[in-house]
Coordinates of C-alpha atoms in Angstrom, one line a residue:
X1 CA 6.6 -1.9 -7.0
X2 CA 2.6 -2.4 -8.3
X3 CA 2.0 -2.3 -4.8
X4 CA 3.4 0.9 -4.2
X5 CA 1.6 2.3 -6.9
X6 CA -1.3 0.6 -5.3
X7 CA -0.4 2.2 -2.2
X8 CA 0.3 5.8 -3.2
X9 CA -3.1 5.6 -5.4
X10 CA -5.2 4.5 -2.4
X11 CA -3.5 7.1 -0.5
X12 CA -4.5 10.2 -3.0
X13 CA -8.0 8.6 -3.1
X14 CA -8.0 8.8 0.7
X15 CA -7.0 12.3 1.2
X16 CA -9.5 13.3 -1.7
X17 CA -12.3 11.5 -0.1
X18 CA -11.3 12.9 3.2
X19 CA -11.2 16.4 1.7
X20 CA -14.9 15.6 0.1
X21 CA -16.1 14.9 3.8
X22 CA -15.0 18.5 5.1
X23 CA -16.0 20.7 2.1
X24 CA -19.2 18.9 0.9
X25 CA -22.1 21.0 1.4
X26 CA -24.6 18.4 1.2
X27 CA -24.4 15.9 4.5
X28 CA -25.4 12.9 2.4
X29 CA -22.5 13.5 -0.1
X30 CA -20.3 14.0 2.9
X31 CA -20.9 10.7 4.3
X32 CA -20.8 8.8 1.1
X33 CA -17.3 10.6 0.9
X34 CA -16.5 9.1 4.6
X35 CA -17.6 5.9 3.2
X36 CA -15.3 5.8 0.6
X37 CA -12.7 7.1 3.0
X38 CA -13.2 4.3 5.3
X39 CA -13.0 2.1 2.0
X40 CA -9.7 3.4 1.1
X41 CA -8.0 3.5 4.5
X42 CA -9.0 -0.4 4.3
X43 CA -7.3 -1.1 1.0
X44 CA -4.1 1.0 2.6
X45 CA -4.6 -1.8 5.3
X46 CA -4.3 -4.8 2.6
X47 CA -1.6 -3.2 0.6
X48 CA 0.6 -3.3 4.3
X49 CA -0.5 -6.7 4.8
X50 CA -2.6 -6.2 7.7
X51 CA -5.4 -8.1 6.6
X52 CA -7.3 -8.4 9.9
X53 CA -7.1 -4.9 10.1
X54 CA -8.6 -3.9 7.0
X55 CA -11.2 -6.8 7.6
X56 CA -12.1 -5.1 10.8
X57 CA -12.0 -1.6 9.0
X58 CA -14.6 -2.7 6.4
X59 CA -16.9 -4.8 9.1
X60 CA -17.0 -2.2 12.0
X61 CA -16.3 1.5 9.9
X62 CA -18.0 0.6 6.6
X63 CA -20.6 -1.8 7.8
X64 CA -22.3 -0.2 11.2
X65 CA -20.7 2.9 11.6
X66 CA -21.7 5.0 8.1
X67 CA -24.8 3.0 7.9
X68 CA -25.6 4.4 11.3
X69 CA -24.8 7.7 9.9
X70 CA -26.6 7.5 6.9
X71 CA -29.7 6.4 8.8
X72 CA -29.3 9.1 11.3
X73 CA -29.1 11.6 8.4
X74 CA -31.9 10.2 6.6
X75 CA -34.0 10.7 9.4
X76 CA -33.2 14.0 10.3
X77 CA -35.9 16.7 8.1
X78 CA -33.3 19.3 6.9
X79 CA -31.3 16.7 4.7
X80 CA -32.4 19.3 1.6
X81 CA -30.8 22.2 3.1
X82 CA -27.3 20.7 3.4
X83 CA -24.7 21.9 6.3
X84 CA -25.5 25.4 7.8
X85 CA -22.3 27.6 7.4
X86 CA -20.1 28.1 10.3
X87 CA -18.5 30.6 11.7
X88 CA -15.5 28.8 13.1
X89 CA -14.4 27.1 9.8
X90 CA -11.4 29.5 9.0
X91 CA -10.1 29.3 13.0
X92 CA -10.6 25.6 12.6
X93 CA -8.7 25.1 9.0
X94 CA -5.9 27.6 10.9
X95 CA -6.1 25.1 13.5
X96 CA -5.5 22.1 11.5
X97 CA -2.5 23.8 9.3
X98 CA -1.0 24.3 12.8
X99 CA -1.2 20.6 14.0
X100 CA 0.1 19.5 10.3
X101 CA 2.9 21.3 10.8
X102 CA 3.8 20.1 14.1
X103 CA 3.0 16.8 13.0
X104 CA 5.3 16.8 9.6
X105 CA 8.6 18.3 12.3
X106 CA 8.0 15.5 14.5
X107 CA 8.0 13.3 11.7
X108 CA 11.2 14.6 10.3
X109 CA 13.1 15.4 13.7
X110 CA 12.9 11.9 14.8
X111 CA 15.7 9.6 14.9
X112 CA 13.9 6.4 13.7
X113 CA 15.9 3.3 14.2
X114 CA 16.2 1.0 11.5
X115 CA 16.2 -2.5 12.2
X116 CA 18.8 -5.0 10.2
X117 CA 18.1 -8.4 10.2

């Protein structure tokens, strides 16, 4: 029961961190939110007993990719201004909602085989 609660807490924090990556206007804070999202995904792997994937997630994504992104952000001059406004934000949101709808429909309409041992 405790493992299920930990899974749902990690999943909720992961979703909030992912939304932070998308909606934060400060690029540096969005990168920090991305690191938090990667760490929560590693935690989800641990709750699913995929320890090797959790270790790889921390080593490669949190340790290498995130540091690379932060170094690239710090080397740019326009960090103080934040992300420029994008005219494609609303169409991208509509495409994301349609993709989510297709994904949910596929998950609900798939006849999942349950193995009994």
